[in-house]
mmCIF file of C-alpha atoms and ligand atoms in Angstrom:
data_model
loop_
_atom_site.group_PDB
_atom_site.id
_atom_site.type_symbol
_atom_site.label_atom_id
_atom_site.label_comp_id
_atom_site.label_asym_id
_atom_site.label_seq_id
_atom_site.Cartn_x
_atom_site.Cartn_y
_atom_site.Cartn_z
ATOM 1 C CA MET C 1 28.509 -35.780 -26.704
ATOM 2 C CA LYS C 2 28.393 -38.154 -23.820
ATOM 3 C CA SER C 3 27.174 -35.441 -21.439
ATOM 4 C CA LEU C 4 24.515 -34.322 -23.920
ATOM 5 C CA ALA C 5 23.128 -37.845 -24.184
ATOM 6 C CA PHE C 6 23.152 -38.008 -20.403
ATOM 7 C CA LEU C 7 21.240 -34.739 -20.190
ATOM 8 C CA ILE C 8 18.639 -35.949 -22.702
ATOM 9 C CA SER C 9 18.117 -39.113 -20.724
ATOM 10 C CA ILE C 10 17.581 -37.086 -17.555
ATOM 11 C CA ILE C 11 15.009 -34.870 -19.263
ATOM 12 C CA ALA C 12 13.221 -37.904 -20.678
ATOM 13 C CA THR C 13 13.141 -39.535 -17.252
ATOM 14 C CA ALA C 14 11.888 -36.334 -15.669
ATOM 15 C CA ASN C 15 9.109 -36.033 -18.245
ATOM 16 C CA ALA C 16 8.053 -39.624 -17.755
ATOM 17 C CA PHE C 17 8.014 -39.046 -14.024
ATOM 18 C CA THR C 18 5.873 -35.929 -14.393
ATOM 19 C CA PHE C 19 3.511 -37.838 -16.662
ATOM 20 C CA LEU C 20 3.093 -40.666 -14.201
ATOM 21 C CA HIS C 21 3.014 -38.436 -11.147
ATOM 22 C CA PRO C 22 1.430 -35.098 -12.020
ATOM 23 C CA PRO C 23 2.288 -32.350 -9.548
ATOM 24 C CA PRO C 24 -0.465 -31.323 -7.100
ATOM 25 C CA LEU C 25 -2.836 -28.893 -8.809
ATOM 26 C CA SER C 26 -2.217 -25.917 -6.593
ATOM 27 C CA LEU C 27 -1.666 -24.953 -3.010
ATOM 28 C CA SER C 28 -4.748 -23.811 -1.148
ATOM 29 C CA SER C 29 -5.263 -20.072 -1.361
ATOM 30 C CA SER C 30 -4.391 -19.614 2.290
ATOM 31 C CA THR C 31 -0.896 -20.997 1.812
ATOM 32 C CA SER C 32 0.015 -19.537 -1.594
ATOM 33 C CA LEU C 33 1.425 -16.052 -1.808
ATOM 34 C CA SER C 34 -1.167 -14.730 -4.212
ATOM 35 C CA ALA C 35 -1.040 -11.423 -6.028
ATOM 36 C CA LEU C 36 -2.993 -8.464 -4.723
ATOM 37 C CA ASN C 37 -5.630 -6.495 -6.599
ATOM 38 C CA PRO C 38 -4.116 -3.883 -8.872
ATOM 39 C CA GLY C 39 -5.660 -0.414 -9.093
ATOM 40 C CA SER C 40 -6.786 2.121 -6.538
ATOM 41 C CA THR C 41 -5.590 1.356 -3.031
ATOM 42 C CA VAL C 42 -6.420 3.895 -0.369
ATOM 43 C CA ALA C 43 -3.861 4.934 2.237
ATOM 44 C CA LEU C 44 -6.502 5.063 4.952
ATOM 45 C CA THR C 45 -6.649 7.596 7.721
ATOM 46 C CA THR C 46 -7.494 6.471 11.253
ATOM 47 C CA PRO C 47 -10.458 8.587 12.409
ATOM 48 C CA MET C 48 -10.131 10.040 15.897
ATOM 49 C CA LEU C 49 -12.264 12.090 18.233
ATOM 50 C CA PRO C 50 -11.052 15.590 19.155
ATOM 51 C CA SER C 51 -9.720 13.983 22.368
ATOM 52 C CA GLY C 52 -7.422 11.811 20.235
ATOM 53 C CA SER C 53 -9.116 8.487 20.976
ATOM 54 C CA LEU C 54 -10.018 6.199 18.065
ATOM 55 C CA ASP C 55 -13.386 6.755 16.396
ATOM 56 C CA ILE C 56 -14.253 3.202 15.390
ATOM 57 C CA PRO C 57 -17.832 3.901 14.172
ATOM 58 C CA ALA C 58 -16.478 6.547 11.757
ATOM 59 C CA TYR C 59 -13.746 4.126 10.627
ATOM 60 C CA ARG C 60 -16.336 1.421 9.922
ATOM 61 C CA LYS C 61 -18.302 3.878 7.768
ATOM 62 C CA LEU C 62 -15.176 4.826 5.805
ATOM 63 C CA LEU C 63 -14.517 1.150 5.080
ATOM 64 C CA GLN C 64 -18.097 0.655 3.885
ATOM 65 C CA TRP C 65 -17.841 3.734 1.676
ATOM 66 C CA HIS C 66 -14.675 2.352 0.030
ATOM 67 C CA VAL C 67 -16.325 -0.989 -0.656
ATOM 68 C CA GLU C 68 -19.274 0.823 -2.299
ATOM 69 C CA SER C 69 -16.909 3.033 -4.298
ATOM 70 C CA GLY C 70 -14.961 0.192 -5.873
ATOM 71 C CA THR C 71 -11.666 0.763 -4.050
ATOM 72 C CA LYS C 72 -9.516 -2.290 -4.822
ATOM 73 C CA GLY C 73 -7.263 -2.267 -1.804
ATOM 74 C CA LEU C 74 -6.802 -0.760 1.639
ATOM 75 C CA CYS C 75 -3.501 0.226 3.127
ATOM 76 C CA VAL C 76 -4.140 0.506 6.865
ATOM 77 C CA LEU C 77 -1.826 1.577 9.670
ATOM 78 C CA GLY C 78 0.493 3.449 7.343
ATOM 79 C CA THR C 79 1.809 6.981 7.654
ATOM 80 C CA THR C 80 -1.599 8.353 6.660
ATOM 81 C CA GLY C 81 -3.144 6.175 9.375
ATOM 82 C CA GLU C 82 -0.845 7.741 12.001
ATOM 83 C CA ALA C 83 0.548 4.319 12.861
ATOM 84 C CA SER C 84 3.559 5.772 14.653
ATOM 85 C CA THR C 85 1.386 7.101 17.474
ATOM 86 C CA LEU C 86 -0.952 4.091 17.813
ATOM 87 C CA SER C 87 -0.420 1.507 20.546
ATOM 88 C CA PHE C 88 -0.275 -2.233 19.875
ATOM 89 C CA GLU C 89 -3.790 -2.539 21.326
ATOM 90 C CA GLU C 90 -5.101 0.235 19.091
ATOM 91 C CA ARG C 91 -3.561 -1.462 16.054
ATOM 92 C CA GLU C 92 -5.402 -4.596 17.121
ATOM 93 C CA GLU C 93 -8.705 -2.702 17.194
ATOM 94 C CA VAL C 94 -8.189 -1.201 13.731
ATOM 95 C CA LEU C 95 -7.207 -4.581 12.257
ATOM 96 C CA LYS C 96 -10.139 -6.365 13.858
ATOM 97 C CA VAL C 97 -12.685 -3.898 12.459
ATOM 98 C CA THR C 98 -11.024 -3.989 9.031
ATOM 99 C CA LYS C 99 -11.290 -7.781 8.955
ATOM 100 C CA GLU C 100 -14.938 -7.650 10.053
ATOM 101 C CA GLU C 101 -15.924 -5.151 7.349
ATOM 102 C CA ILE C 102 -13.901 -6.677 4.499
ATOM 103 C CA LYS C 103 -12.910 -10.318 4.890
ATOM 104 C CA ASP C 104 -15.825 -11.481 7.026
ATOM 105 C CA LYS C 105 -18.214 -9.966 4.460
ATOM 106 C CA ASN C 106 -16.302 -11.518 1.537
ATOM 107 C CA HIS C 107 -15.507 -8.246 -0.185
ATOM 108 C CA ASN C 108 -12.807 -8.506 -2.840
ATOM 109 C CA VAL C 109 -10.624 -5.770 -1.381
ATOM 110 C CA SER C 110 -6.965 -6.407 -0.565
ATOM 111 C CA ILE C 111 -5.752 -5.518 2.907
ATOM 112 C CA ILE C 112 -2.214 -4.211 3.174
ATOM 113 C CA VAL C 113 -0.961 -3.429 6.673
ATOM 114 C CA GLY C 114 1.888 -1.063 7.441
ATOM 115 C CA THR C 115 4.171 -3.026 9.767
ATOM 116 C CA GLY C 116 7.469 -1.254 9.191
ATOM 117 C CA THR C 117 9.554 0.425 11.883
ATOM 118 C CA ILE C 118 13.272 0.889 12.501
ATOM 119 C CA ASN C 119 13.428 -2.176 14.717
ATOM 120 C CA PRO C 120 13.087 -5.567 12.966
ATOM 121 C CA SER C 121 11.752 -7.235 16.135
ATOM 122 C CA THR C 122 8.896 -4.745 16.251
ATOM 123 C CA CYS C 123 8.214 -5.311 12.536
ATOM 124 C CA ILE C 124 7.954 -9.042 13.187
ATOM 125 C CA LYS C 125 5.582 -8.488 16.099
ATOM 126 C CA TYR C 126 3.385 -6.198 13.965
ATOM 127 C CA SER C 127 3.478 -8.578 10.973
ATOM 128 C CA LEU C 128 2.373 -11.529 13.123
ATOM 129 C CA GLN C 129 -0.467 -9.368 14.408
ATOM 130 C CA ALA C 130 -1.484 -8.416 10.829
ATOM 131 C CA LEU C 131 -1.424 -12.067 9.783
ATOM 132 C CA LYS C 132 -3.803 -12.930 12.621
ATOM 133 C CA TYR C 133 -6.347 -10.487 11.133
ATOM 134 C CA SER C 134 -6.242 -11.868 7.561
ATOM 135 C CA ALA C 135 -3.963 -9.255 6.030
ATOM 136 C CA ASP C 136 -3.003 -9.990 2.425
ATOM 137 C CA ALA C 137 0.398 -8.326 2.677
ATOM 138 C CA SER C 138 2.537 -6.145 4.875
ATOM 139 C CA LEU C 139 3.962 -2.829 3.731
ATOM 140 C CA ILE C 140 7.428 -2.435 5.187
ATOM 141 C CA VAL C 141 9.192 0.878 4.908
ATOM 142 C CA THR C 142 12.977 1.050 4.762
ATOM 143 C CA PRO C 143 14.171 1.748 8.317
ATOM 144 C CA TYR C 144 14.080 5.522 8.753
ATOM 145 C CA TYR C 145 16.520 7.768 10.617
ATOM 146 C CA VAL C 146 19.290 5.138 10.886
ATOM 147 C CA LYS C 147 20.402 5.276 7.221
ATOM 148 C CA PRO C 148 21.035 1.569 6.498
ATOM 149 C CA THR C 149 23.346 0.332 3.720
ATOM 150 C CA PRO C 150 21.967 -1.939 0.947
ATOM 151 C CA THR C 151 23.259 -4.959 2.899
ATOM 152 C CA GLY C 152 21.572 -3.641 6.032
ATOM 153 C CA LEU C 153 18.303 -3.312 4.108
ATOM 154 C CA LEU C 154 18.606 -6.852 2.783
ATOM 155 C CA ASN C 155 19.235 -8.215 6.292
ATOM 156 C CA HIS C 156 16.251 -6.274 7.638
ATOM 157 C CA TYR C 157 13.792 -7.681 5.092
ATOM 158 C CA LYS C 158 15.301 -11.175 5.250
ATOM 159 C CA LYS C 159 14.877 -11.309 9.008
ATOM 160 C CA ILE C 160 11.179 -10.409 8.753
ATOM 161 C CA ALA C 161 10.583 -12.721 5.775
ATOM 162 C CA ASP C 162 12.134 -15.653 7.663
ATOM 163 C CA ALA C 163 10.144 -14.948 10.825
ATOM 164 C CA VAL C 164 6.744 -14.489 9.130
ATOM 165 C CA PRO C 165 6.923 -16.547 5.911
ATOM 166 C CA GLU C 166 3.127 -16.646 5.461
ATOM 167 C CA LEU C 167 2.703 -12.907 4.929
ATOM 168 C CA PRO C 168 3.761 -11.405 1.581
ATOM 169 C CA ILE C 169 5.879 -8.260 1.849
ATOM 170 C CA ILE C 170 5.617 -5.032 -0.119
ATOM 171 C CA LEU C 171 8.793 -2.958 0.113
ATOM 172 C CA TYR C 172 8.301 0.751 0.648
ATOM 173 C CA ASN C 173 10.662 3.429 -0.575
ATOM 174 C CA VAL C 174 9.973 7.002 0.545
ATOM 175 C CA PRO C 175 13.329 8.798 0.873
ATOM 176 C CA SER C 176 11.713 12.195 1.554
ATOM 177 C CA ARG C 177 10.534 10.789 4.893
ATOM 178 C CA THR C 178 13.130 8.136 5.705
ATOM 179 C CA GLY C 179 16.429 9.662 4.588
ATOM 180 C CA CYS C 180 17.143 6.353 2.818
ATOM 181 C CA ASP C 181 16.735 5.808 -0.915
ATOM 182 C CA MET C 182 16.378 2.146 -1.843
ATOM 183 C CA LEU C 183 17.640 2.048 -5.425
ATOM 184 C CA PRO C 184 16.299 -0.381 -8.052
ATOM 185 C CA SER C 185 19.484 -2.483 -7.754
ATOM 186 C CA THR C 186 18.844 -2.944 -4.018
ATOM 187 C CA VAL C 187 15.202 -3.847 -4.679
ATOM 188 C CA SER C 188 16.421 -6.545 -7.052
ATOM 189 C CA LEU C 189 18.997 -7.772 -4.510
ATOM 190 C CA ILE C 190 16.300 -8.138 -1.849
ATOM 191 C CA LYS C 191 13.914 -9.901 -4.225
ATOM 192 C CA GLU C 192 16.654 -12.331 -5.310
ATOM 193 C CA ASN C 193 17.647 -13.201 -1.756
ATOM 194 C CA CYS C 194 14.246 -13.356 -0.096
ATOM 195 C CA GLY C 195 12.282 -14.926 -2.952
ATOM 196 C CA SER C 196 8.581 -14.907 -3.750
ATOM 197 C CA ILE C 197 7.535 -13.478 -0.375
ATOM 198 C CA ILE C 198 8.612 -10.072 -1.716
ATOM 199 C CA ILE C 199 5.666 -9.409 -4.014
ATOM 200 C CA GLY C 200 6.164 -5.774 -4.872
ATOM 201 C CA ILE C 201 7.123 -2.248 -3.957
ATOM 202 C CA LYS C 202 5.466 1.028 -3.114
ATOM 203 C CA GLU C 203 7.657 3.602 -4.828
ATOM 204 C CA ALA C 204 7.016 7.081 -3.484
ATOM 205 C CA THR C 205 9.924 8.998 -4.982
ATOM 206 C CA GLY C 206 7.705 10.211 -7.830
ATOM 207 C CA ASP C 207 10.624 9.216 -10.107
ATOM 208 C CA LEU C 208 8.875 7.665 -13.093
ATOM 209 C CA SER C 209 12.127 6.421 -14.608
ATOM 210 C CA ARG C 210 12.247 3.672 -11.972
ATOM 211 C CA VAL C 211 9.217 1.729 -13.180
ATOM 212 C CA GLU C 212 10.894 0.104 -16.143
ATOM 213 C CA PRO C 213 14.203 -0.994 -14.552
ATOM 214 C CA ILE C 214 12.474 -2.433 -11.480
ATOM 215 C CA LYS C 215 9.997 -4.405 -13.612
ATOM 216 C CA LYS C 216 12.850 -5.566 -15.814
ATOM 217 C CA MET C 217 14.990 -6.772 -12.918
ATOM 218 C CA CYS C 218 12.254 -8.199 -10.698
ATOM 219 C CA GLY C 219 9.860 -9.553 -13.338
ATOM 220 C CA ASP C 220 6.478 -8.497 -14.665
ATOM 221 C CA ASP C 221 4.679 -10.175 -11.758
ATOM 222 C CA PHE C 222 6.468 -7.943 -9.298
ATOM 223 C CA MET C 223 3.775 -5.431 -8.383
ATOM 224 C CA MET C 224 4.506 -1.727 -8.308
ATOM 225 C CA TRP C 225 2.391 0.860 -6.527
ATOM 226 C CA SER C 226 3.086 4.540 -6.734
ATOM 227 C CA GLY C 227 2.977 6.414 -3.449
ATOM 228 C CA ASP C 228 2.702 9.781 -5.148
ATOM 229 C CA ASP C 229 -0.756 10.931 -6.232
ATOM 230 C CA SER C 230 0.475 13.658 -8.586
ATOM 231 C CA THR C 231 2.445 11.224 -10.773
ATOM 232 C CA GLY C 232 0.456 8.080 -9.925
ATOM 233 C CA SER C 233 -1.670 7.791 -13.053
ATOM 234 C CA GLU C 234 1.371 8.262 -15.293
ATOM 235 C CA PHE C 235 3.186 5.619 -13.209
ATOM 236 C CA VAL C 236 0.434 3.126 -14.032
ATOM 237 C CA LEU C 237 0.308 4.123 -17.705
ATOM 238 C CA LEU C 238 4.042 3.330 -17.786
ATOM 239 C CA GLY C 239 3.509 -0.195 -16.464
ATOM 240 C CA GLY C 240 2.862 0.227 -12.721
ATOM 241 C CA ASP C 241 0.028 -1.684 -11.056
ATOM 242 C CA GLY C 242 -1.681 0.971 -8.975
ATOM 243 C CA VAL C 243 -1.435 3.833 -6.523
ATOM 244 C CA ILE C 244 -1.514 3.716 -2.746
ATOM 245 C CA SER C 245 -3.385 6.962 -2.690
ATOM 246 C CA VAL C 246 -4.082 9.744 -0.230
ATOM 247 C CA THR C 247 -6.518 11.343 -2.702
ATOM 248 C CA ALA C 248 -8.602 8.135 -2.668
ATOM 249 C CA ASN C 249 -9.596 9.023 0.903
ATOM 250 C CA VAL C 250 -11.741 11.875 -0.410
ATOM 251 C CA ALA C 251 -12.404 10.790 -4.017
ATOM 252 C CA PRO C 252 -12.575 6.977 -4.032
ATOM 253 C CA LEU C 253 -14.925 6.664 -7.018
ATOM 254 C CA LYS C 254 -12.837 8.943 -9.216
ATOM 255 C CA MET C 255 -9.540 7.352 -8.225
ATOM 256 C CA ASN C 256 -10.926 3.922 -9.006
ATOM 257 C CA PHE C 257 -12.138 5.141 -12.396
ATOM 258 C CA ILE C 258 -8.770 6.738 -13.208
ATOM 259 C CA MET C 259 -6.873 3.626 -12.154
ATOM 260 C CA GLU C 260 -9.074 1.345 -14.240
ATOM 261 C CA ALA C 261 -8.502 3.565 -17.263
ATOM 262 C CA ALA C 262 -4.754 3.668 -16.576
ATOM 263 C CA LEU C 263 -4.542 -0.128 -16.255
ATOM 264 C CA ALA C 264 -6.386 -0.345 -19.586
ATOM 265 C CA LYS C 265 -3.781 2.107 -20.982
ATOM 266 C CA ASP C 266 -6.490 4.573 -21.980
ATOM 267 C CA ARG C 267 -4.418 7.720 -21.741
ATOM 268 C CA SER C 268 -7.016 10.222 -22.918
ATOM 269 C CA LYS C 269 -9.606 9.006 -20.409
ATOM 270 C CA VAL C 270 -6.996 9.143 -17.629
ATOM 271 C CA GLU C 271 -5.972 12.679 -18.488
ATOM 272 C CA GLU C 272 -9.531 13.903 -18.758
ATOM 273 C CA GLU C 273 -10.533 12.501 -15.356
ATOM 274 C CA ASN C 274 -7.294 13.315 -13.572
ATOM 275 C CA GLU C 275 -7.439 16.981 -14.596
ATOM 276 C CA GLY C 276 -10.087 17.827 -11.994
ATOM 277 C CA LEU C 277 -8.142 16.091 -9.231
ATOM 278 C CA LYS C 278 -4.786 17.798 -9.799
ATOM 279 C CA GLY C 279 -5.475 20.451 -7.185
ATOM 280 C CA VAL C 280 -6.465 17.778 -4.667
ATOM 281 C CA HIS C 281 -3.294 15.733 -5.322
ATOM 282 C CA GLU C 282 -1.301 18.907 -4.594
ATOM 283 C CA GLU C 283 -3.170 20.491 -1.708
ATOM 284 C CA LEU C 284 -3.475 17.306 0.349
ATOM 285 C CA PHE C 285 0.263 17.834 0.893
ATOM 286 C CA CYS C 286 0.217 21.561 1.707
ATOM 287 C CA GLN C 287 1.086 20.551 5.278
ATOM 288 C CA ALA C 288 2.418 17.144 6.340
ATOM 289 C CA ASN C 289 0.141 14.251 5.344
ATOM 290 C CA PRO C 290 -2.327 13.330 6.942
ATOM 291 C CA ILE C 291 -3.016 16.856 8.267
ATOM 292 C CA PRO C 292 -4.838 18.169 5.149
ATOM 293 C CA VAL C 293 -6.664 14.918 4.320
ATOM 294 C CA LYS C 294 -8.045 14.619 7.854
ATOM 295 C CA TRP C 295 -9.247 18.201 7.642
ATOM 296 C CA ALA C 296 -10.840 17.481 4.236
ATOM 297 C CA LEU C 297 -12.681 14.436 5.598
ATOM 298 C CA TRP C 298 -13.895 16.538 8.507
ATOM 299 C CA LYS C 299 -15.074 19.228 6.080
ATOM 300 C CA MET C 300 -16.938 16.521 4.152
ATOM 301 C CA GLY C 301 -18.674 15.478 7.371
ATOM 302 C CA ARG C 302 -17.152 11.990 7.419
ATOM 303 C CA VAL C 303 -14.947 12.254 10.520
ATOM 304 C CA GLU C 304 -14.452 14.457 13.553
ATOM 305 C CA GLU C 305 -11.529 16.811 13.849
ATOM 306 C CA GLY C 306 -9.163 14.452 15.685
ATOM 307 C CA ILE C 307 -5.461 14.098 15.001
ATOM 308 C CA ARG C 308 -2.616 13.159 17.348
ATOM 309 C CA GLY C 309 0.374 15.204 18.328
ATOM 310 C CA PRO C 310 2.972 16.003 17.224
ATOM 311 C CA LEU C 311 0.688 16.532 14.221
ATOM 312 C CA THR C 312 -1.794 19.388 14.436
ATOM 313 C CA VAL C 313 -5.124 20.261 12.844
ATOM 314 C CA LEU C 314 -4.686 22.063 9.494
ATOM 315 C CA GLU C 315 -3.731 25.678 10.172
ATOM 316 C CA GLU C 316 -6.222 28.340 9.190
ATOM 317 C CA GLU C 317 -4.088 29.917 6.478
ATOM 318 C CA TYR C 318 -4.381 26.647 4.481
ATOM 319 C CA TRP C 319 -8.137 26.146 4.776
ATOM 320 C CA GLY C 320 -9.007 28.208 1.706
ATOM 321 C CA ARG C 321 -6.726 26.414 -0.720
ATOM 322 C CA VAL C 322 -7.739 22.909 0.361
ATOM 323 C CA GLU C 323 -11.402 23.893 0.239
ATOM 324 C CA LYS C 324 -10.970 25.359 -3.240
ATOM 325 C CA ALA C 325 -9.294 22.187 -4.542
ATOM 326 C CA LEU C 326 -12.066 20.023 -3.114
ATOM 327 C CA GLU C 327 -14.716 22.276 -4.665
ATOM 328 C CA GLU C 328 -13.002 22.236 -8.063
ATOM 329 C CA ALA C 329 -12.945 18.443 -7.940
ATOM 330 C CA GLY C 330 -16.677 18.376 -7.165
ATOM 331 C CA ILE C 331 -16.023 16.809 -3.761
ATOM 332 C CA LEU C 332 -17.547 19.574 -1.613
HETATM 333 C C1 NAG Q 401 -11.033 -9.674 -7.308
HETATM 334 O O1 NAG Q 401 -10.812 -8.567 -8.126
HETATM 335 C C2 NAG Q 401 -9.772 -8.734 -9.093
HETATM 336 C C3 NAG Q 401 -9.616 -7.438 -9.829
HETATM 337 O O2 NAG Q 401 -9.315 -6.408 -8.971
HETATM 338 C C4 NAG Q 401 -10.110 -9.873 -10.015
HETATM 339 O O3 NAG Q 401 -9.055 -10.082 -10.932
HETATM 340 C C5 NAG Q 401 -10.334 -11.143 -9.222
HETATM 341 O O4 NAG Q 401 -10.750 -12.171 -10.061
HETATM 342 C C6 NAG Q 401 -11.394 -10.895 -8.146
HETATM 343 N N1 NAG Q 401 -11.475 -12.057 -7.294
HETATM 344 C C7 NAG Q 401 -12.637 -12.593 -6.952
HETATM 345 C C8 NAG Q 401 -12.550 -13.765 -6.026
HETATM 346 O O5 NAG Q 401 -13.700 -12.161 -7.335
#
């Protein structure tokens, strides 16, 4: 009884204090870790000349096309952007142009920057660079090749979160590429230990049964992007927030439309629109991404045929099927 009375008096005091001293309204938008736009986020390619050097004018045009098409977010310097073969200086160039075309022109398009590597020190260096160019969040893949334990994963993300506390982090799980599957329980562990800087996850397993448990453990505000175009619209119908999409590179208008319908839980509209894109979702992975999507963009006349080794230009035996999928989707 005594402790209850004590508790009540504390609550009463706290309320009176709040009444007399209201908390500050809100932090300025530059210091709060705000949510990103849900919906269609494009996993952008980095256009290159046949020589392999960056094609910045073509990149600028792609950015402008996405703004016109209603794309809600950009994911730059990811796998699709061939980040692993770009130098620090080339990253700088891509980030600078992205900022100029999006933030400096006040377009409401989120910028997510891939800053993940095996080495946490490199991740920190890349995240600081992204922050300098007004990125809204970093996308940090689980370290690949080295097969970390759940504790190792937690330490990795914690180290980056502590070093760059101003930049929200999106976790990225893609076991088919990394050899490391970050299970929902590990996602929750990382979120619990690192706090609000971990704003979401890009889940690219294509395993739809993970949406519900992750949302349940991490909260409804925890954003979830699918990294798998074939199952992406279903992922959003089941409660996900969007897709970081390869297909959006060639069909930004349609992907935006499908995502808006999926966020509105309009299943029949989603299915109707997605039907025509099924072939594209499939064929853009007939060789390793971004090989087919770069070829498709070249075919559409939007970029030159440049891609860096060890990747190669799409091999001739695949041309027909990619072309057919693009034609069926009304893209060519
Ligand atoms: C930006 O777009 C989102 C929807 O994607 C919307 O909720 C938000 O209000 C917009 N922000 C501004 C500043 O217009």
